[in-house]
PDB file of C-alpha atoms in Angstrom:
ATOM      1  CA  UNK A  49     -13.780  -6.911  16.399  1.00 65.00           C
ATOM      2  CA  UNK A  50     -10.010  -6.253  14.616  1.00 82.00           C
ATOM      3  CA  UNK A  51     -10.253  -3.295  12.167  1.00 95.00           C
ATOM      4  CA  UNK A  52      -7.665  -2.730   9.278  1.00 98.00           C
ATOM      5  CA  UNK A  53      -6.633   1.037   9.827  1.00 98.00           C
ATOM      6  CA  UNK A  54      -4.459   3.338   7.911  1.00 98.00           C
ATOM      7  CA  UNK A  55      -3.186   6.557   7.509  1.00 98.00           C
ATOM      8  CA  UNK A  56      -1.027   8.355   4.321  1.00 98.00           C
ATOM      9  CA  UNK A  57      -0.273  11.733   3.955  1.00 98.00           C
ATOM     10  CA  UNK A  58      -0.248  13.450   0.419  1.00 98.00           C
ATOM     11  CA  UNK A  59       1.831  16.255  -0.385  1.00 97.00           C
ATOM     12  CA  UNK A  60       0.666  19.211  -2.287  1.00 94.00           C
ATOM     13  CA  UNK A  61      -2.980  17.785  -2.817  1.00 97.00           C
ATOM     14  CA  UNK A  62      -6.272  19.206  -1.626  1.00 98.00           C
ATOM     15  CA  UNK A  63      -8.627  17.316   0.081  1.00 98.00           C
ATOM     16  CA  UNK A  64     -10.786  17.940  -3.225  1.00 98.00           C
ATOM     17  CA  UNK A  65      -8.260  16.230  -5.371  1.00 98.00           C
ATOM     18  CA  UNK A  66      -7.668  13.314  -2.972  1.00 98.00           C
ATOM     19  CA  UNK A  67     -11.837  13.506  -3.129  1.00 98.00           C
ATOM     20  CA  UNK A  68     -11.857  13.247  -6.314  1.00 98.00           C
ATOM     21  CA  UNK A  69      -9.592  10.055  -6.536  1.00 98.00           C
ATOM     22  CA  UNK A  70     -11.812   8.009  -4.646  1.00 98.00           C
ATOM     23  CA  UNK A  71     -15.193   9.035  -5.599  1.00 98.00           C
ATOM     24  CA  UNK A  72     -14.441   8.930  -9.886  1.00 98.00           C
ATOM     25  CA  UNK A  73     -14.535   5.631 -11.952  1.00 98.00           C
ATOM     26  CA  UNK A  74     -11.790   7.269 -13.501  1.00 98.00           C
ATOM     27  CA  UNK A  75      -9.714   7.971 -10.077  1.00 98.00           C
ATOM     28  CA  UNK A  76     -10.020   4.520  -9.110  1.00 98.00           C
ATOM     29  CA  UNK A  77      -9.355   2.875 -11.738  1.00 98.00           C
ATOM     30  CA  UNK A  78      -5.770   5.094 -11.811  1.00 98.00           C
ATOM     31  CA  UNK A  79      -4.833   3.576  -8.293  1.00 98.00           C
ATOM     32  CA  UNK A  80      -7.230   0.752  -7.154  1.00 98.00           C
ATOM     33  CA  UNK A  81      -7.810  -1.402 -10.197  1.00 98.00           C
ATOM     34  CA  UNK A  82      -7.552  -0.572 -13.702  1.00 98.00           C
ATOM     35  CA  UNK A  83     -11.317  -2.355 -13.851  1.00 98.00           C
ATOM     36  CA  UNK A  84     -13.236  -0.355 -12.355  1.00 98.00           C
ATOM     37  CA  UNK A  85     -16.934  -0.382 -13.230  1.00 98.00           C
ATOM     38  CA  UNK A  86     -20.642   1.224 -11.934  1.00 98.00           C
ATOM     39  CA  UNK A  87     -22.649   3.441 -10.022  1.00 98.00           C
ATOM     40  CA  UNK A  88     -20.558   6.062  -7.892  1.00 98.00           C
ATOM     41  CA  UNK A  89     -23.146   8.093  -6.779  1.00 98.00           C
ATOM     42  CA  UNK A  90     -25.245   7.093  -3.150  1.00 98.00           C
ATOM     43  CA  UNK A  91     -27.121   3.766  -3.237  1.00 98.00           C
ATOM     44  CA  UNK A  92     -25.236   2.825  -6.482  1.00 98.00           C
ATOM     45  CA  UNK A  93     -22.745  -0.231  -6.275  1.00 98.00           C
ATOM     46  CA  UNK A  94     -19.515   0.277  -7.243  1.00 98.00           C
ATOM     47  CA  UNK A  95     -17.822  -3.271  -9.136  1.00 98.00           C
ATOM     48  CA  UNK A  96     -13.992  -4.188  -8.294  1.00 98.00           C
ATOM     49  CA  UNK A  97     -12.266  -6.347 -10.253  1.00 98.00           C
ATOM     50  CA  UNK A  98      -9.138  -8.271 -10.030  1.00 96.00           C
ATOM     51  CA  UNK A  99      -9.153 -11.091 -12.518  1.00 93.00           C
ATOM     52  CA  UNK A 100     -11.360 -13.560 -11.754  1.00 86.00           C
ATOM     53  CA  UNK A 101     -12.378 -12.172  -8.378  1.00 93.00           C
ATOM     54  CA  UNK A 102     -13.274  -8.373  -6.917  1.00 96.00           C
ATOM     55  CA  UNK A 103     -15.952  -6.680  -4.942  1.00 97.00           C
ATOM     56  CA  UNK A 104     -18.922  -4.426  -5.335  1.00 98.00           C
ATOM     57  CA  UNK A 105     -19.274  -1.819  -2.643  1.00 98.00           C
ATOM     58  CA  UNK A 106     -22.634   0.389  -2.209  1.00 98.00           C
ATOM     59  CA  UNK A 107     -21.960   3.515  -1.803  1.00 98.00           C
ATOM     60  CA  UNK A 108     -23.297   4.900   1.698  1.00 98.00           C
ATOM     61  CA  UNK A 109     -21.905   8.256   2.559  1.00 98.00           C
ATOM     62  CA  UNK A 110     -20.312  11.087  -0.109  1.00 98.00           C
ATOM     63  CA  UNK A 111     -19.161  14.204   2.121  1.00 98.00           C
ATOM     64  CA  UNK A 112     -17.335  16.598  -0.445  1.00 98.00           C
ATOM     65  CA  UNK A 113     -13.607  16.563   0.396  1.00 98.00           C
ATOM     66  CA  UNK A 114     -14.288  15.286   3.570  1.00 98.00           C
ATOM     67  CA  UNK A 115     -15.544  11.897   4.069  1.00 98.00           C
ATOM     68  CA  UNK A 116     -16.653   8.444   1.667  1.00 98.00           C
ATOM     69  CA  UNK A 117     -18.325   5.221   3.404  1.00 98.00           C
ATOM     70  CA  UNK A 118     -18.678   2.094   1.312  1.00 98.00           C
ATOM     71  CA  UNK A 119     -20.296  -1.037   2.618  1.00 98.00           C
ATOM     72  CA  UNK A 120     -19.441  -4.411   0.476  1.00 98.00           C
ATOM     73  CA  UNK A 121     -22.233  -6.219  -0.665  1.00 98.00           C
ATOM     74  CA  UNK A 122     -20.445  -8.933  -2.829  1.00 98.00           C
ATOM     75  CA  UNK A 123     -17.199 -10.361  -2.517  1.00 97.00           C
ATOM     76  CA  UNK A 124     -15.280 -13.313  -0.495  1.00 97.00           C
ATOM     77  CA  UNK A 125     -17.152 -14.283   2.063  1.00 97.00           C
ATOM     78  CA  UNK A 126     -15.026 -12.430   4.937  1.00 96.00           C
ATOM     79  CA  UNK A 127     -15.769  -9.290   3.271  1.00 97.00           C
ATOM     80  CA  UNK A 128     -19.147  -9.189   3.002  1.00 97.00           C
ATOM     81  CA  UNK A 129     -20.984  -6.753   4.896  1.00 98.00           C
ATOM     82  CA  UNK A 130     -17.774  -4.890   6.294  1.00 98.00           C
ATOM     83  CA  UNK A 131     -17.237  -0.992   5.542  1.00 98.00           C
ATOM     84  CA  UNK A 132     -14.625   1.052   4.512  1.00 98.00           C
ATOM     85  CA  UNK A 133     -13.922   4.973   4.826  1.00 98.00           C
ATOM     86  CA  UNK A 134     -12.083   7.152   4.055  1.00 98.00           C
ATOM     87  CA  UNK A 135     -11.917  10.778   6.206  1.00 98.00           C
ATOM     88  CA  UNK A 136      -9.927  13.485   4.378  1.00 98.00           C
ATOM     89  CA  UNK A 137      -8.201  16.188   6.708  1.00 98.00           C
ATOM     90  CA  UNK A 138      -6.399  19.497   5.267  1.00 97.00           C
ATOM     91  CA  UNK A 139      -2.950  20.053   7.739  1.00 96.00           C
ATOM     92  CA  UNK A 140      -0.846  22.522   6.057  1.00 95.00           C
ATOM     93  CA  UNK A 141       0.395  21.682   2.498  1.00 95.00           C
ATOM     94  CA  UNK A 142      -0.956  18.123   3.334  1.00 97.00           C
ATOM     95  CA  UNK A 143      -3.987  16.109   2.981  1.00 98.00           C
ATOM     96  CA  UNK A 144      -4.402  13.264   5.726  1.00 98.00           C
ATOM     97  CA  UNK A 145      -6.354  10.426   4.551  1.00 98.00           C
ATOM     98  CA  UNK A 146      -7.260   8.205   7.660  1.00 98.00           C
ATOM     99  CA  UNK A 147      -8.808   5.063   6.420  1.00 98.00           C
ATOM    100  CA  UNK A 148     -10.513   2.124   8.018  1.00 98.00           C
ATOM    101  CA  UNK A 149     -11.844  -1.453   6.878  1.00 98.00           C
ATOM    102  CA  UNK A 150     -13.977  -2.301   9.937  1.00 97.00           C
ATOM    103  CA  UNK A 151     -16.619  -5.559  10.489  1.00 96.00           C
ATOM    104  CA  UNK A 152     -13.938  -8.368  10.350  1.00 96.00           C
ATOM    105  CA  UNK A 153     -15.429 -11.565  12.163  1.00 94.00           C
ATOM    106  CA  UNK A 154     -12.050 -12.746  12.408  1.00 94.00           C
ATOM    107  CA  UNK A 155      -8.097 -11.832  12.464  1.00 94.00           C
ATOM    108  CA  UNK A 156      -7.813 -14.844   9.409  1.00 95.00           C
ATOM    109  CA  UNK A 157      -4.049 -14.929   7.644  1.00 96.00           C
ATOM    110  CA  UNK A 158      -6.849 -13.226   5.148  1.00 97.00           C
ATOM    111  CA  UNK A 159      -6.901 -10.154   6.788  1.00 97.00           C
ATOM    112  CA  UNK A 160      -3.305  -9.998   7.690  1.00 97.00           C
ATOM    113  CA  UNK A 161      -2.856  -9.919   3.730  1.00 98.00           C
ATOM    114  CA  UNK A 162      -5.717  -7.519   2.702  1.00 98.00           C
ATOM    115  CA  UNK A 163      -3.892  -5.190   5.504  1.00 98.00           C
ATOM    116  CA  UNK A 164      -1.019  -5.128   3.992  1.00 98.00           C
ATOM    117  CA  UNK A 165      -2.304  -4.806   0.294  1.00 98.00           C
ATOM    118  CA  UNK A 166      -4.463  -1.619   1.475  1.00 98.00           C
ATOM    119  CA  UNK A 167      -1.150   0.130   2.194  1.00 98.00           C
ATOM    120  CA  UNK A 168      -0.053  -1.131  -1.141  1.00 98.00           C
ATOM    121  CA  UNK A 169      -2.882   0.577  -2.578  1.00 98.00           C
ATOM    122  CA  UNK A 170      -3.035   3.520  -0.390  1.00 98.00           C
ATOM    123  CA  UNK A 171       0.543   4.306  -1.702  1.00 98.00           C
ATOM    124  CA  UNK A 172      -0.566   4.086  -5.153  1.00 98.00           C
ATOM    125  CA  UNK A 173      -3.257   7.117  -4.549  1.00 98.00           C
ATOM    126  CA  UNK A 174      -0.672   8.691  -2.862  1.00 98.00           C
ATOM    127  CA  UNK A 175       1.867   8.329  -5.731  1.00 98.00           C
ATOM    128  CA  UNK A 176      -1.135   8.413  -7.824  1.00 98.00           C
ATOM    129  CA  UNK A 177      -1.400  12.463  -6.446  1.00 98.00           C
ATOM    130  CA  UNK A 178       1.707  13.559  -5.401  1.00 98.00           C
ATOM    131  CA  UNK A 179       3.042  12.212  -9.447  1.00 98.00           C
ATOM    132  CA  UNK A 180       0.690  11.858 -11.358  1.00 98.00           C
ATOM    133  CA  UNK A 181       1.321   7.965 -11.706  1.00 98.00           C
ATOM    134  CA  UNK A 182      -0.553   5.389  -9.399  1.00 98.00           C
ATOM    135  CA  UNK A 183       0.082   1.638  -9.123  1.00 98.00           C
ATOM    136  CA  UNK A 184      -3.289   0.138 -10.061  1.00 98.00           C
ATOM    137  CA  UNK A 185      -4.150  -3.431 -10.521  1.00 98.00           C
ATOM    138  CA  UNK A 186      -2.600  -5.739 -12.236  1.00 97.00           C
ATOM    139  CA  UNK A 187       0.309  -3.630 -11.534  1.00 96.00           C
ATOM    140  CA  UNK A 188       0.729  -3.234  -7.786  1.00 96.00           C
ATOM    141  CA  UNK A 189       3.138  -4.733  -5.674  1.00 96.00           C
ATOM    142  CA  UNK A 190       2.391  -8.628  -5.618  1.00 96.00           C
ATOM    143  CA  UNK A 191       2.580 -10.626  -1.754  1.00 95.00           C
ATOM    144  CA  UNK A 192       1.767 -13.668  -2.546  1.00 92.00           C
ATOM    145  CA  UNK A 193       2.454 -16.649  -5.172  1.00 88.00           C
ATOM    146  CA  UNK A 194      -1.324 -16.767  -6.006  1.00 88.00           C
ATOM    147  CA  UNK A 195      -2.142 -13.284  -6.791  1.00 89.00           C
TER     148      UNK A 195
ATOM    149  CA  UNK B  23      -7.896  -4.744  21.741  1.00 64.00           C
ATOM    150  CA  UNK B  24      -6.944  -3.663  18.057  1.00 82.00           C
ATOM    151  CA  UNK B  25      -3.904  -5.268  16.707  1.00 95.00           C
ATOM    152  CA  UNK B  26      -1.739  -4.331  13.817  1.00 98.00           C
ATOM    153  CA  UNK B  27      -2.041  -7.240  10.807  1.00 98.00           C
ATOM    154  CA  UNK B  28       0.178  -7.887   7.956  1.00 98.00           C
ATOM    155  CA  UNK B  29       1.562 -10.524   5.341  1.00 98.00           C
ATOM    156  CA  UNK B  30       4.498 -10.247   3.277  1.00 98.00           C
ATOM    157  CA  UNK B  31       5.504 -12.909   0.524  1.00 98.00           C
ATOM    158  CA  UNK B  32       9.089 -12.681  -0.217  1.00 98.00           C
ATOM    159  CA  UNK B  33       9.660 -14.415  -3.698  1.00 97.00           C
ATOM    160  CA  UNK B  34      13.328 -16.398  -3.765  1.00 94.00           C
ATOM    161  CA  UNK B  35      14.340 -16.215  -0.173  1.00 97.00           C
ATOM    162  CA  UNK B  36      14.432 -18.962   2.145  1.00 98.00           C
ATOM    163  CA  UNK B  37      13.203 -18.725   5.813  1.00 98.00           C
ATOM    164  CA  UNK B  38      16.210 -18.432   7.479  1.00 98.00           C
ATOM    165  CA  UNK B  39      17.454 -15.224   4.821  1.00 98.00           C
ATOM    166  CA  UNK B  40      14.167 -13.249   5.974  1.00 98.00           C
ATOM    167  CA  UNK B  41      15.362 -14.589   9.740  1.00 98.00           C
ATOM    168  CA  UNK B  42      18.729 -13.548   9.217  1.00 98.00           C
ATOM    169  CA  UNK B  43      17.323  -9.633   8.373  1.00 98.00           C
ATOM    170  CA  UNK B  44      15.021  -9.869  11.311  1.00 98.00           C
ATOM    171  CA  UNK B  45      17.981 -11.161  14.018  1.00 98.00           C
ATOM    172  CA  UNK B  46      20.856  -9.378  13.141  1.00 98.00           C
ATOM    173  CA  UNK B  47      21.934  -5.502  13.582  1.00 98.00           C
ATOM    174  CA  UNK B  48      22.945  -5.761  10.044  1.00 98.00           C
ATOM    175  CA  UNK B  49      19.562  -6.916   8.458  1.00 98.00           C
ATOM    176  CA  UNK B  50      17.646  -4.836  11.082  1.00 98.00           C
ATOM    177  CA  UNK B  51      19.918  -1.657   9.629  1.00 98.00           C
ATOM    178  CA  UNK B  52      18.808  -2.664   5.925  1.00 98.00           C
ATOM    179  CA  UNK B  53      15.177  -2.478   5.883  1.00 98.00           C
ATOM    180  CA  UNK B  54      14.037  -0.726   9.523  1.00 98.00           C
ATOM    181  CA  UNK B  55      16.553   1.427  10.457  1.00 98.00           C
ATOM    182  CA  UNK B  56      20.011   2.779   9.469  1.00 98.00           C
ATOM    183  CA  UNK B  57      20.362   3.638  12.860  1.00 98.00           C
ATOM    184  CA  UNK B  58      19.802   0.088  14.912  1.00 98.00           C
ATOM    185  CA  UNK B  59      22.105  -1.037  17.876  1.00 98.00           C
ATOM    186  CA  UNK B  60      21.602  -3.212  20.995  1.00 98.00           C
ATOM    187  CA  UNK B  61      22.032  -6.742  21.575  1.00 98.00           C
ATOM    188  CA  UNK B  62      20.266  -9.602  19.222  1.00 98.00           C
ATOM    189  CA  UNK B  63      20.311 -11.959  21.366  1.00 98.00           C
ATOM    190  CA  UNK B  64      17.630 -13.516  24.075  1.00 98.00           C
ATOM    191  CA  UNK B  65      16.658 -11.223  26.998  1.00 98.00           C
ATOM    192  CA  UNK B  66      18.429  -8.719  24.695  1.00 98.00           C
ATOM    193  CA  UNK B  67      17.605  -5.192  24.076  1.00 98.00           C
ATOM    194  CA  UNK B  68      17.538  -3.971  20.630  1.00 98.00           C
ATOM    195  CA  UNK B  69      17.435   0.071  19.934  1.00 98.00           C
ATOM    196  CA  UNK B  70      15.913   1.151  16.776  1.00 98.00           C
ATOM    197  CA  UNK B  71      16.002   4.713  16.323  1.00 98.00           C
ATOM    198  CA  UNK B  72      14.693   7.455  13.908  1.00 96.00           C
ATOM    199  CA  UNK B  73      16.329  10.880  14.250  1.00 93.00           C
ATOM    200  CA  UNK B  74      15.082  12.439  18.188  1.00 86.00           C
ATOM    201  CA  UNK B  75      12.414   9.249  18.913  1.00 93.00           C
ATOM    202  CA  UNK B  76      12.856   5.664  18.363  1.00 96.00           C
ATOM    203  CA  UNK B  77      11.798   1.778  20.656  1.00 97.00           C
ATOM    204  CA  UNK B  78      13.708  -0.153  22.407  1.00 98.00           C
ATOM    205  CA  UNK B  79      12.817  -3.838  22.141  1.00 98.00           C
ATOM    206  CA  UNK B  80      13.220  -6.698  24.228  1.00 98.00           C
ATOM    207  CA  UNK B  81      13.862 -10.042  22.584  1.00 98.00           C
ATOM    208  CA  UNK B  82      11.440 -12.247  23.836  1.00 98.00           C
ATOM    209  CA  UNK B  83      11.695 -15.476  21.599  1.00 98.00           C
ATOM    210  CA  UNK B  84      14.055 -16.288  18.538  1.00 98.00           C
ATOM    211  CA  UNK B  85      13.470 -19.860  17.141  1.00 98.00           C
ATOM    212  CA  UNK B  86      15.402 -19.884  14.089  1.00 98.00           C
ATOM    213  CA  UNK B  87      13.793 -19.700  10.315  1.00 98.00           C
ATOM    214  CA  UNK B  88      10.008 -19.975  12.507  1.00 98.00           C
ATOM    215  CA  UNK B  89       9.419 -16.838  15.086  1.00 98.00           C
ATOM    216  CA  UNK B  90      10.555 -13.931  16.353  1.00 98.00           C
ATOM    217  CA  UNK B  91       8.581 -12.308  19.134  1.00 98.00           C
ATOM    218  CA  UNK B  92      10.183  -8.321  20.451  1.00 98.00           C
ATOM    219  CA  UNK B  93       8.343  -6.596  23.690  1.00 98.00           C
ATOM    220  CA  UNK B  94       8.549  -2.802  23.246  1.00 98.00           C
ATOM    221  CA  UNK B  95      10.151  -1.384  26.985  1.00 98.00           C
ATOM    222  CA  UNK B  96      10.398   2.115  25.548  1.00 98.00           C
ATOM    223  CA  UNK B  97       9.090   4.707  23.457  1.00 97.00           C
ATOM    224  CA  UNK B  98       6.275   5.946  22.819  1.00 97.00           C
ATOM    225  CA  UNK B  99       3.529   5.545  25.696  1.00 97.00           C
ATOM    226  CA  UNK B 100       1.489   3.742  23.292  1.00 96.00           C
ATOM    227  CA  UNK B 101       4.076   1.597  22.361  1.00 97.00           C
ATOM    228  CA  UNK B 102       5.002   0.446  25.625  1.00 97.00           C
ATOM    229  CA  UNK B 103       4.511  -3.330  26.366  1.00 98.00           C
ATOM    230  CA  UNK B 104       3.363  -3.676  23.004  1.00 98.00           C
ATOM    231  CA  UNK B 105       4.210  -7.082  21.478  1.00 98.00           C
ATOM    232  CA  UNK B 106       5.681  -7.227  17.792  1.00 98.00           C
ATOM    233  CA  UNK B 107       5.813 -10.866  16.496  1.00 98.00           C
ATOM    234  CA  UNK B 108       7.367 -12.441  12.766  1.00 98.00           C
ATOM    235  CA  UNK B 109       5.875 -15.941  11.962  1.00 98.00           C
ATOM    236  CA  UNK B 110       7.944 -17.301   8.998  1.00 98.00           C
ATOM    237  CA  UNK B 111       6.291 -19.533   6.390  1.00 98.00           C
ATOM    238  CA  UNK B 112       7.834 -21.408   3.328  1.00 97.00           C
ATOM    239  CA  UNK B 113       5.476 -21.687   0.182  1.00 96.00           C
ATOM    240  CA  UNK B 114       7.238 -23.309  -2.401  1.00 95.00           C
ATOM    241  CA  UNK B 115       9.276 -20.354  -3.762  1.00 95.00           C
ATOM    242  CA  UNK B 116       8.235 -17.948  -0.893  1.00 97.00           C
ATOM    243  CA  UNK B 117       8.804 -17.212   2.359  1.00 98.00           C
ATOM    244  CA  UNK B 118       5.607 -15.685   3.931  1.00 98.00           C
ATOM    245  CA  UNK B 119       5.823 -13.612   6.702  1.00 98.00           C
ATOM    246  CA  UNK B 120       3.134 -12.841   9.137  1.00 98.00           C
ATOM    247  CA  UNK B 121       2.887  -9.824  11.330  1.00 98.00           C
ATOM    248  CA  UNK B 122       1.443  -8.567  14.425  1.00 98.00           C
ATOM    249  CA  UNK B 123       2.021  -6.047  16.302  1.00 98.00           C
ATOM    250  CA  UNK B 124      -0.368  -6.521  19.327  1.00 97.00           C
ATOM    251  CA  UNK B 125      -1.435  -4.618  22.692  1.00 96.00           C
ATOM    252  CA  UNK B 126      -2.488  -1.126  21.346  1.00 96.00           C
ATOM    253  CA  UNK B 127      -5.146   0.099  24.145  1.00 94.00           C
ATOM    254  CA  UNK B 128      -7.101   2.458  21.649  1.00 94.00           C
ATOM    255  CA  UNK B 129      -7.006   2.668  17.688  1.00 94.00           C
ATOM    256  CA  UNK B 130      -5.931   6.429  18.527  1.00 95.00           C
ATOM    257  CA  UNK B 131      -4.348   8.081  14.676  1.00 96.00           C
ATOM    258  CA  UNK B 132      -0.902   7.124  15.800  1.00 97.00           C
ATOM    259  CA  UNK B 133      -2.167   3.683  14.859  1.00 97.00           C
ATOM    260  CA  UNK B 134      -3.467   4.149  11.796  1.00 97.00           C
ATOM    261  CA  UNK B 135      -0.143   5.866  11.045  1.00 98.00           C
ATOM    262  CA  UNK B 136       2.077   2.896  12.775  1.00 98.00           C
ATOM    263  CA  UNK B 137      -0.020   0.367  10.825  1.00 98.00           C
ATOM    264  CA  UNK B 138       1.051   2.167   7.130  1.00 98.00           C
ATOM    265  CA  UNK B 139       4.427   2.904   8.703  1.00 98.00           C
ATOM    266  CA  UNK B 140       5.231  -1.170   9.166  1.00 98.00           C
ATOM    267  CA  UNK B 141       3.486  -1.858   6.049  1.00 98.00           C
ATOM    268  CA  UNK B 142       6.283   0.407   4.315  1.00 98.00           C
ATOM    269  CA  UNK B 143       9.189  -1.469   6.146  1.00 98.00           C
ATOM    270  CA  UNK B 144       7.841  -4.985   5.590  1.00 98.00           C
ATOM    271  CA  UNK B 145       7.366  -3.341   1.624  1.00 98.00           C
ATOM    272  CA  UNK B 146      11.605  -2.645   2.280  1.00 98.00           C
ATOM    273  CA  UNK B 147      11.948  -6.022   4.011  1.00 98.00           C
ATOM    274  CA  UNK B 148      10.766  -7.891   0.803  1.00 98.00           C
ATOM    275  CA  UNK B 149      12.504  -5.269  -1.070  1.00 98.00           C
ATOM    276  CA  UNK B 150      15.773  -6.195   0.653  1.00 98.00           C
ATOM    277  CA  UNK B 151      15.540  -9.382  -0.003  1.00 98.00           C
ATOM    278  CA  UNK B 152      14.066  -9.628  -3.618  1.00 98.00           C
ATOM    279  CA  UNK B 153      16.751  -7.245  -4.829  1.00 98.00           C
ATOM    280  CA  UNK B 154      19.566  -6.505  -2.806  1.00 98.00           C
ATOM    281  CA  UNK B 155      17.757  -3.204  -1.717  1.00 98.00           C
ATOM    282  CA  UNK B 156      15.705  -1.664   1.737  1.00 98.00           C
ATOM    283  CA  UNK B 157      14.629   1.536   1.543  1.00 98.00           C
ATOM    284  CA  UNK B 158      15.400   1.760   5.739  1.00 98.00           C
ATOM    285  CA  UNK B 159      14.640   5.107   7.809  1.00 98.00           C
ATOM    286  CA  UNK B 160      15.455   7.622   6.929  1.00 97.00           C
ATOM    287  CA  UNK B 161      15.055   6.480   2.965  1.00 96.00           C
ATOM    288  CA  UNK B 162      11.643   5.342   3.412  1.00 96.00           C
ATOM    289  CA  UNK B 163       8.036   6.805   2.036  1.00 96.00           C
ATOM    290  CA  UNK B 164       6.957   9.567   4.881  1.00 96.00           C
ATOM    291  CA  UNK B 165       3.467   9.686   5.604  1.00 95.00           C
ATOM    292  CA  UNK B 166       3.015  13.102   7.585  1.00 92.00           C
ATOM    293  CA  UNK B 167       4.714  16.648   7.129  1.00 88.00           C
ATOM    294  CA  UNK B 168       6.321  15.901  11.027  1.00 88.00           C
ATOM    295  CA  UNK B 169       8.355  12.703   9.935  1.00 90.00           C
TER     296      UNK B 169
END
C-alpha cells in the first residue's frame, strides 16, 4: 500500500513549539488553512476547509511534543479512512518532523498531487516557525489550474 | 515497494520548455543542481552533484515533450537502481508534470527526506519556468542541520 512520507527540519524551534502548531486551531489555521474549525482534543474531529471542499480528521493520538495521529473520517473518497502523523524529534538546534499519510488504496494522479501539496504545506509550518509567517490556504503555492 | 509521488502544474510553459529543463545540462543546472555534468543523451550518464555526495543517472528513455525515464548507477546505496521518471501533460495553459521516483526497498528516513527534497526542486522547476528563476542546490530550502 503506497504511503505519502515526509520529512522537514525546523531551525531554532522546540519540539513543543512545532507541537503546538499542529495540535492549536490557531496553529493550523497559520499554516494549513486559514479555515480551520473544531474539536482538537482526542475523539474530537477536527474540520478542513478549502473552499468548497476539505476534510475532518478525528483526532487519535496527542503525545506532548512528540507524536499526533489523525484518522480522516470525511473527505474525497480516496481519503477516507487513511491516517496521518506527525513524530517530532529534538537533534541539536533542530526539530525533525517525520510525517506520513498512510492507507492509500491506490497510487491515483490524486495522490501524486496531495504528495506534493503536503510538502507545500509542510514548508509553510516550517516557515510558519522558523519566521513567524506560514503559507496557509488560500495562499499556498497553487499546482494545478483547478485549485 | 514504496515509491516517491508528485505533480507539478507549471502555468504558461509548454511541454517541450519543462522538457527542455529536464534534457539539457543547462535546465538540469537551473532548478536541480548548479553543479550538473555528463552526457544528455540516450545510454548517457548524467552527474548531479551536491558538495561531497551526489547520483549519477543513466538516461534510459527521452521521448520529446512526453517522458523522461533516468536509472540511478551511483550514489547512495539506497539510491542505486532506483528509477526516476517525468510524464509531461498539457492542460490548456499548463504543463503537468508527474513524478516518480520508484524502487526504494524500505521507507527508511532518508526517504521521507528524499521525498520533501524533490518536492523542493520540482517547487524550483515550476519556479524556473513561471519566472525566470530555480532556486537549484546549493540555493534551495535545507531540511536537516547536515545538508
Amino acid at each position: 500500500m503506497p504511503d505519502i512520507l515526509h520529512k522537514v527540519g525546523i531551525k531554532s524551534a522546540s519540539p513543543s513549539d512545532v507541537y503546538k502548531a499542529l495540535t492549536t486551531i490557531e496553529g493550523l489555521s497559520a499554516w494549513w488553512t486559514t479555515t480551520t474549525q473544531g474539536d482538537n482534543n482526542i475523539g474530537g474531529v477536527l474540520r478542513f476547509r478549502f473552499g468548497n471542499g476539505g476534510f475532518d480528521m478525528k483526532v487519535l493520538e496527542l503525545d506532548p511534543a512528540r507524536r499526533v495521529l489523525w484518522q480522516v473520517v470525511d473527505g474525497p473518497e480516496e481519503w477516507i479512512g487513511t491516517k496521518i502523523s506527525f513524530d517530532l524529534d529534538q537533534r541539536g538546534d533542530w526539530t525533525i518532523v517525520l510525517f506520513r499519510h498512510e492507507g492509500w488504496k491506490e497510487p491515483v494522479e490524486f495522490m501524486h498531487h496531495c504528495s506534493t501539496k503536503w510538502a507545500v504545506f509542510l514548508l509553510s509550518l516550517k516557515s510558519l516557525l522558523e519566521t513567524g509567517k506560514g503559507a496557509a490556504w488560500p495562499n499556498e503555492v497553487k499546482l494545478d489550474s483547478w485549485e
